[in-house]
mmCIF file of C-alpha atoms in Angstrom:
data_model
loop_
_atom_site.group_PDB
_atom_site.id
_atom_site.type_symbol
_atom_site.label_atom_id
_atom_site.label_comp_id
_atom_site.label_asym_id
_atom_site.label_seq_id
_atom_site.Cartn_x
_atom_site.Cartn_y
_atom_site.Cartn_z
ATOM 1 C CA MET A 33 -229.808 37.836 -205.359
ATOM 2 C CA CYS A 34 -228.211 35.077 -207.440
ATOM 3 C CA SER A 35 -224.975 34.391 -209.302
ATOM 4 C CA CYS A 36 -223.503 32.681 -212.357
ATOM 5 C CA ASP A 37 -219.815 32.286 -213.240
ATOM 6 C CA GLY A 38 -218.799 35.072 -210.879
ATOM 7 C CA LEU A 39 -221.471 37.577 -211.947
ATOM 8 C CA ILE A 40 -223.945 38.545 -209.228
ATOM 9 C CA LEU A 41 -227.459 39.763 -210.022
ATOM 10 C CA LEU A 42 -228.886 42.218 -207.496
ATOM 11 C CA SER A 43 -232.444 43.525 -207.410
ATOM 12 C CA VAL A 44 -232.372 47.263 -206.744
ATOM 13 C CA ASP A 45 -234.969 49.552 -205.218
ATOM 14 C CA GLU A 46 -235.608 52.165 -207.913
ATOM 15 C CA ARG A 47 -235.759 54.868 -205.237
ATOM 16 C CA CYS A 48 -231.980 54.586 -205.032
ATOM 17 C CA PHE A 49 -231.829 56.197 -208.472
ATOM 18 C CA SER A 50 -234.939 58.269 -209.136
ATOM 19 C CA GLY A 51 -236.890 58.647 -205.911
ATOM 20 C CA THR A 52 -239.667 56.319 -207.118
ATOM 21 C CA LYS A 53 -240.168 52.650 -206.380
ATOM 22 C CA SER A 54 -240.250 50.158 -209.245
ATOM 23 C CA GLY A 55 -238.577 46.921 -208.141
ATOM 24 C CA LYS A 56 -237.708 46.066 -211.764
ATOM 25 C CA SER A 57 -234.205 47.509 -211.860
ATOM 26 C CA PHE A 58 -231.155 45.336 -211.396
ATOM 27 C CA VAL A 59 -227.401 45.559 -211.131
ATOM 28 C CA LEU A 60 -225.003 43.024 -212.598
ATOM 29 C CA TRP A 61 -221.886 43.080 -210.449
ATOM 30 C CA ASN A 62 -218.487 41.426 -210.701
ATOM 31 C CA PRO A 63 -216.738 41.794 -207.319
ATOM 32 C CA SER A 64 -213.501 40.360 -208.748
ATOM 33 C CA ASN A 65 -212.782 43.306 -211.060
ATOM 34 C CA ARG A 66 -215.151 45.820 -209.404
ATOM 35 C CA SER A 67 -217.209 46.334 -212.554
ATOM 36 C CA HIS A 68 -220.978 46.633 -212.716
ATOM 37 C CA LYS A 69 -223.852 47.358 -215.077
ATOM 38 C CA ARG A 70 -227.281 48.682 -214.167
ATOM 39 C CA ILE A 71 -230.230 47.374 -216.202
ATOM 40 C CA SER A 72 -233.924 48.321 -216.066
ATOM 41 C CA CYS A 73 -236.749 46.177 -217.397
ATOM 42 C CA PRO A 74 -238.760 48.133 -220.016
ATOM 43 C CA TYR A 75 -241.939 46.066 -219.551
ATOM 44 C CA GLN A 76 -244.754 46.648 -217.078
ATOM 45 C CA LEU A 77 -244.873 43.451 -215.045
ATOM 46 C CA PRO A 78 -247.745 42.699 -212.639
ATOM 47 C CA PHE A 79 -245.589 40.783 -210.195
ATOM 48 C CA VAL A 80 -241.953 39.682 -210.202
ATOM 49 C CA SER A 81 -241.663 36.285 -208.528
ATOM 50 C CA GLN A 82 -238.139 35.172 -209.485
ATOM 51 C CA ASN A 83 -234.936 36.495 -211.008
ATOM 52 C CA GLY A 84 -232.101 34.464 -212.482
ATOM 53 C CA ILE A 85 -228.942 34.594 -214.553
ATOM 54 C CA CYS A 86 -227.222 31.968 -216.691
ATOM 55 C CA TYR A 87 -224.547 31.660 -219.364
ATOM 56 C CA ASP A 88 -225.709 30.858 -222.900
ATOM 57 C CA SER A 89 -222.757 29.109 -224.551
ATOM 58 C CA THR A 90 -224.530 29.057 -227.927
ATOM 59 C CA ASP A 91 -224.324 32.845 -228.187
ATOM 60 C CA ASP A 92 -221.426 33.343 -225.749
ATOM 61 C CA ASP A 93 -223.782 35.557 -223.772
ATOM 62 C CA TYR A 94 -225.067 36.035 -220.247
ATOM 63 C CA LYS A 95 -228.858 36.143 -219.947
ATOM 64 C CA VAL A 96 -230.868 37.663 -217.106
ATOM 65 C CA PHE A 97 -234.301 36.132 -216.461
ATOM 66 C CA ILE A 98 -237.229 37.877 -214.798
ATOM 67 C CA LEU A 99 -240.128 35.537 -214.104
ATOM 68 C CA SER A 100 -243.475 37.295 -213.707
ATOM 69 C CA THR A 101 -246.605 35.359 -212.833
ATOM 70 C CA LYS A 102 -250.268 36.084 -212.349
ATOM 71 C CA LYS A 103 -253.407 33.958 -212.321
ATOM 72 C CA TYR A 104 -253.477 31.520 -215.272
ATOM 73 C CA GLU A 105 -250.438 33.061 -216.949
ATOM 74 C CA SER A 106 -246.680 33.350 -216.627
ATOM 75 C CA CYS A 107 -244.153 35.305 -218.607
ATOM 76 C CA VAL A 108 -240.392 35.432 -218.679
ATOM 77 C CA VAL A 109 -238.469 38.559 -219.600
ATOM 78 C CA ILE A 110 -234.926 37.950 -220.825
ATOM 79 C CA TYR A 111 -232.079 40.449 -220.974
ATOM 80 C CA SER A 112 -229.073 39.798 -223.225
ATOM 81 C CA LEU A 113 -225.825 41.244 -221.888
ATOM 82 C CA ARG A 114 -224.095 40.899 -225.268
ATOM 83 C CA ASN A 115 -226.858 42.673 -227.215
ATOM 84 C CA ASP A 116 -228.066 44.938 -224.401
ATOM 85 C CA SER A 117 -231.646 44.022 -225.352
ATOM 86 C CA TRP A 118 -234.864 42.723 -223.746
ATOM 87 C CA ASN A 119 -237.491 40.199 -224.913
ATOM 88 C CA MET A 120 -240.712 38.910 -223.356
ATOM 89 C CA PHE A 121 -242.326 35.473 -223.736
ATOM 90 C CA ILE A 122 -245.782 34.524 -222.364
ATOM 91 C CA ASP A 123 -247.147 31.070 -221.520
ATOM 92 C CA SER A 124 -250.659 30.356 -220.225
ATOM 93 C CA ARG A 125 -249.848 26.804 -219.087
ATOM 94 C CA TYR A 126 -248.302 27.873 -215.795
ATOM 95 C CA ASP A 127 -249.672 29.767 -212.837
ATOM 96 C CA THR A 128 -248.391 31.735 -209.878
ATOM 97 C CA HIS A 129 -247.033 28.851 -207.824
ATOM 98 C CA VAL A 130 -243.261 29.322 -207.739
ATOM 99 C CA VAL A 131 -241.264 27.601 -205.000
ATOM 100 C CA GLY A 132 -237.783 28.431 -203.713
ATOM 101 C CA ARG A 133 -234.791 29.550 -205.722
ATOM 102 C CA GLN A 134 -234.009 28.781 -209.323
ATOM 103 C CA ALA A 135 -231.377 26.228 -210.368
ATOM 104 C CA VAL A 136 -229.098 26.772 -213.371
ATOM 105 C CA VAL A 137 -228.327 23.457 -215.096
ATOM 106 C CA ASN A 138 -227.671 22.520 -218.725
ATOM 107 C CA ARG A 139 -227.473 26.216 -219.735
ATOM 108 C CA ALA A 140 -231.016 26.889 -218.484
ATOM 109 C CA VAL A 141 -232.748 28.358 -215.438
ATOM 110 C CA HIS A 142 -235.179 25.948 -213.749
ATOM 111 C CA TRP A 143 -238.107 26.682 -211.442
ATOM 112 C CA VAL A 144 -240.847 24.743 -209.661
ATOM 113 C CA MET A 145 -244.125 26.164 -211.002
ATOM 114 C CA TYR A 146 -247.811 25.234 -211.014
ATOM 115 C CA SER A 147 -249.238 23.578 -214.132
ATOM 116 C CA ASN A 148 -252.792 24.677 -214.965
ATOM 117 C CA GLU A 149 -253.262 21.556 -217.080
ATOM 118 C CA LEU A 150 -251.982 19.013 -214.553
ATOM 119 C CA GLU A 151 -253.141 20.997 -211.509
ATOM 120 C CA SER A 152 -249.882 20.219 -209.752
ATOM 121 C CA GLY A 153 -246.338 21.471 -209.410
ATOM 122 C CA VAL A 154 -243.858 20.854 -212.236
ATOM 123 C CA ILE A 155 -240.178 21.521 -212.907
ATOM 124 C CA VAL A 156 -240.007 24.117 -215.670
ATOM 125 C CA TYR A 157 -237.169 25.704 -217.632
ATOM 126 C CA PHE A 158 -237.013 28.133 -220.547
ATOM 127 C CA ASP A 159 -235.415 26.802 -223.736
ATOM 128 C CA LEU A 160 -233.323 29.642 -225.179
ATOM 129 C CA VAL A 161 -233.078 28.014 -228.619
ATOM 130 C CA GLU A 162 -236.785 27.292 -229.135
ATOM 131 C CA GLU A 163 -237.794 30.259 -226.943
ATOM 132 C CA LYS A 164 -240.465 28.456 -224.945
ATOM 133 C CA PHE A 165 -241.079 26.836 -221.562
ATOM 134 C CA LYS A 166 -240.351 23.126 -221.223
ATOM 135 C CA GLU A 167 -240.619 20.617 -218.391
ATOM 136 C CA VAL A 168 -238.223 18.198 -216.716
ATOM 137 C CA PRO A 169 -239.830 14.984 -215.408
ATOM 138 C CA PRO A 170 -239.776 15.038 -211.587
ATOM 139 C CA PRO A 171 -238.941 12.150 -209.261
ATOM 140 C CA SER A 172 -241.802 9.688 -208.829
ATOM 141 C CA SER A 173 -244.112 10.078 -205.817
ATOM 142 C CA TRP A 174 -242.794 13.525 -204.883
ATOM 143 C CA LYS A 175 -245.132 16.285 -203.808
ATOM 144 C CA LEU A 176 -243.803 19.097 -205.959
ATOM 145 C CA LYS A 177 -245.433 21.872 -203.958
ATOM 146 C CA ALA A 178 -242.974 21.071 -201.178
ATOM 147 C CA MET A 179 -240.008 20.541 -203.494
ATOM 148 C CA LYS A 180 -237.170 23.006 -204.070
ATOM 149 C CA LEU A 181 -234.386 23.013 -206.657
ATOM 150 C CA ILE A 182 -230.620 23.289 -206.417
ATOM 151 C CA GLU A 183 -227.614 22.559 -208.639
ATOM 152 C CA LEU A 184 -225.059 20.270 -207.026
ATOM 153 C CA GLY A 185 -222.016 18.994 -208.870
ATOM 154 C CA GLY A 186 -223.476 19.973 -212.237
ATOM 155 C CA HIS A 187 -226.683 17.987 -211.660
ATOM 156 C CA LEU A 188 -230.232 19.252 -211.251
ATOM 157 C CA CYS A 189 -231.272 18.327 -207.722
ATOM 158 C CA VAL A 190 -234.462 18.526 -205.705
ATOM 159 C CA TYR A 191 -234.770 18.643 -201.955
ATOM 160 C CA CYS A 192 -237.492 18.852 -199.344
ATOM 161 C CA ASP A 193 -238.015 18.422 -195.632
ATOM 162 C CA ILE A 194 -238.656 14.944 -194.271
ATOM 163 C CA GLY A 195 -239.460 14.979 -190.603
ATOM 164 C CA VAL A 196 -238.514 17.849 -188.343
ATOM 165 C CA LYS A 197 -234.746 18.022 -188.747
ATOM 166 C CA LYS A 198 -233.905 16.288 -192.033
ATOM 167 C CA ILE A 199 -233.599 17.305 -195.690
ATOM 168 C CA GLU A 200 -233.754 14.674 -198.441
ATOM 169 C CA VAL A 201 -231.829 15.409 -201.665
ATOM 170 C CA TYR A 202 -232.312 13.703 -205.050
ATOM 171 C CA ALA A 203 -230.332 14.268 -208.280
ATOM 172 C CA ILE A 204 -231.159 13.495 -211.902
ATOM 173 C CA LYS A 205 -228.064 11.687 -213.180
ATOM 174 C CA GLU A 206 -229.052 11.843 -216.868
ATOM 175 C CA TYR A 207 -230.753 15.126 -217.643
ATOM 176 C CA GLY A 208 -234.304 14.688 -218.930
ATOM 177 C CA LYS A 209 -234.622 10.996 -218.014
ATOM 178 C CA LYS A 210 -237.165 10.424 -215.252
ATOM 179 C CA GLU A 211 -235.764 7.002 -214.355
ATOM 180 C CA SER A 212 -232.337 8.484 -213.592
ATOM 181 C CA TRP A 213 -233.479 10.313 -210.447
ATOM 182 C CA ALA A 214 -231.617 8.901 -207.442
ATOM 183 C CA ARG A 215 -231.330 9.864 -203.800
ATOM 184 C CA LEU A 216 -227.985 11.463 -202.977
ATOM 185 C CA PHE A 217 -228.232 11.776 -199.214
ATOM 186 C CA VAL A 218 -230.311 12.890 -196.250
ATOM 187 C CA ILE A 219 -228.998 15.925 -194.378
ATOM 188 C CA PRO A 220 -229.625 15.912 -190.610
ATOM 189 C CA CYS A 221 -229.847 19.552 -189.519
ATOM 190 C CA ALA A 222 -229.246 19.851 -185.797
ATOM 191 C CA ILE A 223 -230.946 23.240 -185.528
ATOM 192 C CA GLU A 224 -234.425 24.607 -184.977
ATOM 193 C CA ARG A 225 -236.354 24.069 -188.230
ATOM 194 C CA LYS A 226 -238.192 27.369 -187.927
ATOM 195 C CA ILE A 227 -235.072 28.653 -189.675
ATOM 196 C CA LEU A 228 -234.847 28.501 -193.468
ATOM 197 C CA VAL A 229 -232.275 25.846 -194.391
ATOM 198 C CA GLU A 230 -231.004 25.722 -197.987
ATOM 199 C CA PRO A 231 -228.231 23.630 -199.583
ATOM 200 C CA LEU A 232 -225.938 25.902 -201.612
ATOM 201 C CA CYS A 233 -223.220 23.896 -203.351
ATOM 202 C CA LEU A 234 -220.691 21.079 -203.095
ATOM 203 C CA THR A 235 -217.133 21.674 -201.952
ATOM 204 C CA LYS A 236 -214.133 20.068 -203.672
ATOM 205 C CA LYS A 237 -214.180 17.443 -200.918
ATOM 206 C CA GLY A 238 -217.798 16.520 -201.663
ATOM 207 C CA GLN A 239 -219.218 18.268 -198.614
ATOM 208 C CA VAL A 240 -222.489 20.205 -198.830
ATOM 209 C CA LEU A 241 -222.404 23.899 -197.962
ATOM 210 C CA ILE A 242 -225.700 24.919 -196.363
ATOM 211 C CA SER A 243 -227.235 28.305 -195.622
ATOM 212 C CA VAL A 244 -229.033 28.453 -192.277
ATOM 213 C CA GLY A 245 -230.232 32.027 -192.562
ATOM 214 C CA GLU A 246 -229.049 34.451 -189.923
ATOM 215 C CA ASN A 247 -227.690 31.555 -187.861
ATOM 216 C CA GLY A 248 -224.660 31.053 -190.089
ATOM 217 C CA ILE A 249 -223.322 28.487 -192.555
ATOM 218 C CA GLY A 250 -223.451 24.727 -192.130
ATOM 219 C CA ILE A 251 -221.349 21.982 -193.697
ATOM 220 C CA TYR A 252 -222.645 18.435 -194.109
ATOM 221 C CA ASP A 253 -220.253 15.593 -194.935
ATOM 222 C CA PRO A 254 -222.194 12.728 -196.621
ATOM 223 C CA LYS A 255 -219.251 10.339 -196.180
ATOM 224 C CA TYR A 256 -219.043 10.681 -192.406
ATOM 225 C CA ARG A 257 -222.633 11.922 -191.943
ATOM 226 C CA THR A 258 -221.543 14.879 -189.853
ATOM 227 C CA PHE A 259 -223.106 18.346 -189.684
ATOM 228 C CA LEU A 260 -221.170 21.370 -188.450
ATOM 229 C CA LEU A 261 -222.619 24.833 -187.903
ATOM 230 C CA TYR A 262 -220.386 27.898 -188.235
ATOM 231 C CA ASP A 263 -222.436 30.527 -186.451
ATOM 232 C CA SER A 264 -219.677 33.132 -186.741
ATOM 233 C CA VAL A 265 -220.590 33.548 -190.438
ATOM 234 C CA ARG A 266 -223.921 35.355 -190.424
ATOM 235 C CA GLY A 267 -226.064 37.148 -192.980
ATOM 236 C CA ARG A 268 -229.559 37.341 -194.420
ATOM 237 C CA MET A 269 -228.705 35.413 -197.599
ATOM 238 C CA ALA A 270 -225.858 33.325 -198.996
ATOM 239 C CA ILE A 271 -225.098 32.349 -202.602
ATOM 240 C CA PRO A 272 -222.278 30.383 -204.275
ATOM 241 C CA TYR A 273 -219.621 32.520 -205.961
ATOM 242 C CA VAL A 274 -216.520 31.925 -208.104
ATOM 243 C CA LYS A 275 -214.092 34.497 -209.487
ATOM 244 C CA THR A 276 -214.333 35.632 -213.102
ATOM 245 C CA LEU A 277 -212.601 38.176 -215.345
ATOM 246 C CA VAL A 278 -215.802 39.054 -217.237
ATOM 247 C CA SER A 279 -215.953 42.845 -217.450
ATOM 248 C CA LEU A 280 -219.180 44.829 -217.275
ATOM 249 C CA ASN A 281 -219.856 48.369 -218.429
ATOM 250 C CA GLY A 282 -219.380 50.911 -215.666
ATOM 251 C CA GLY A 283 -217.349 50.587 -212.509
ATOM 252 C CA VAL A 284 -217.074 51.496 -208.868
#
């Protein structure tokens, strides 16, 4: 599950529709106007490792990404909401290593993947104009296998665990420039770290909203260095969401 500009992308068990299991059907849903659109990938994919959605301002279009990886090869399948069409692109430079969620920055979906050439993790995105995978230079001295991505305040950010109860967050201030990576803050998480902890977004006050799995939602204030856990808000997954008037075909 992920979102972009108020549209939520849900992965759907095909048995809900036809009695067979596929795992390659999705629903685009706008809770604000109660519209939805079901889409089904026409390609046979060996393994779906990530899904994503972003807005392509060049074509005034929303694009759905399905990242499929297998040994020594990765492919991305892209659905165009405007054209109601699918395309597939294959790249042999990247392997099955995909870490964490995707991050949508600069009109592109980013992942941490494994480079067959470098034999290490790299930050990868798909260029919609040139229709090929490209890389973003990572922070120096980071172990990318342990790194995860997030968008905070419009910047591409990376974060990873340091110690038992801390998360370190870096942001690239000038997109594409390796030297512009800078540490934003260190989040002290006063909870058991067996639980998956993921930064979600920044509030208008500059606080960091954090998902702590089924234990609730946390808020970290970098200014005062305080961490609060709201355990009354529980769920298996949390994503950022903003209202939109974009209408989809269909309805509920």
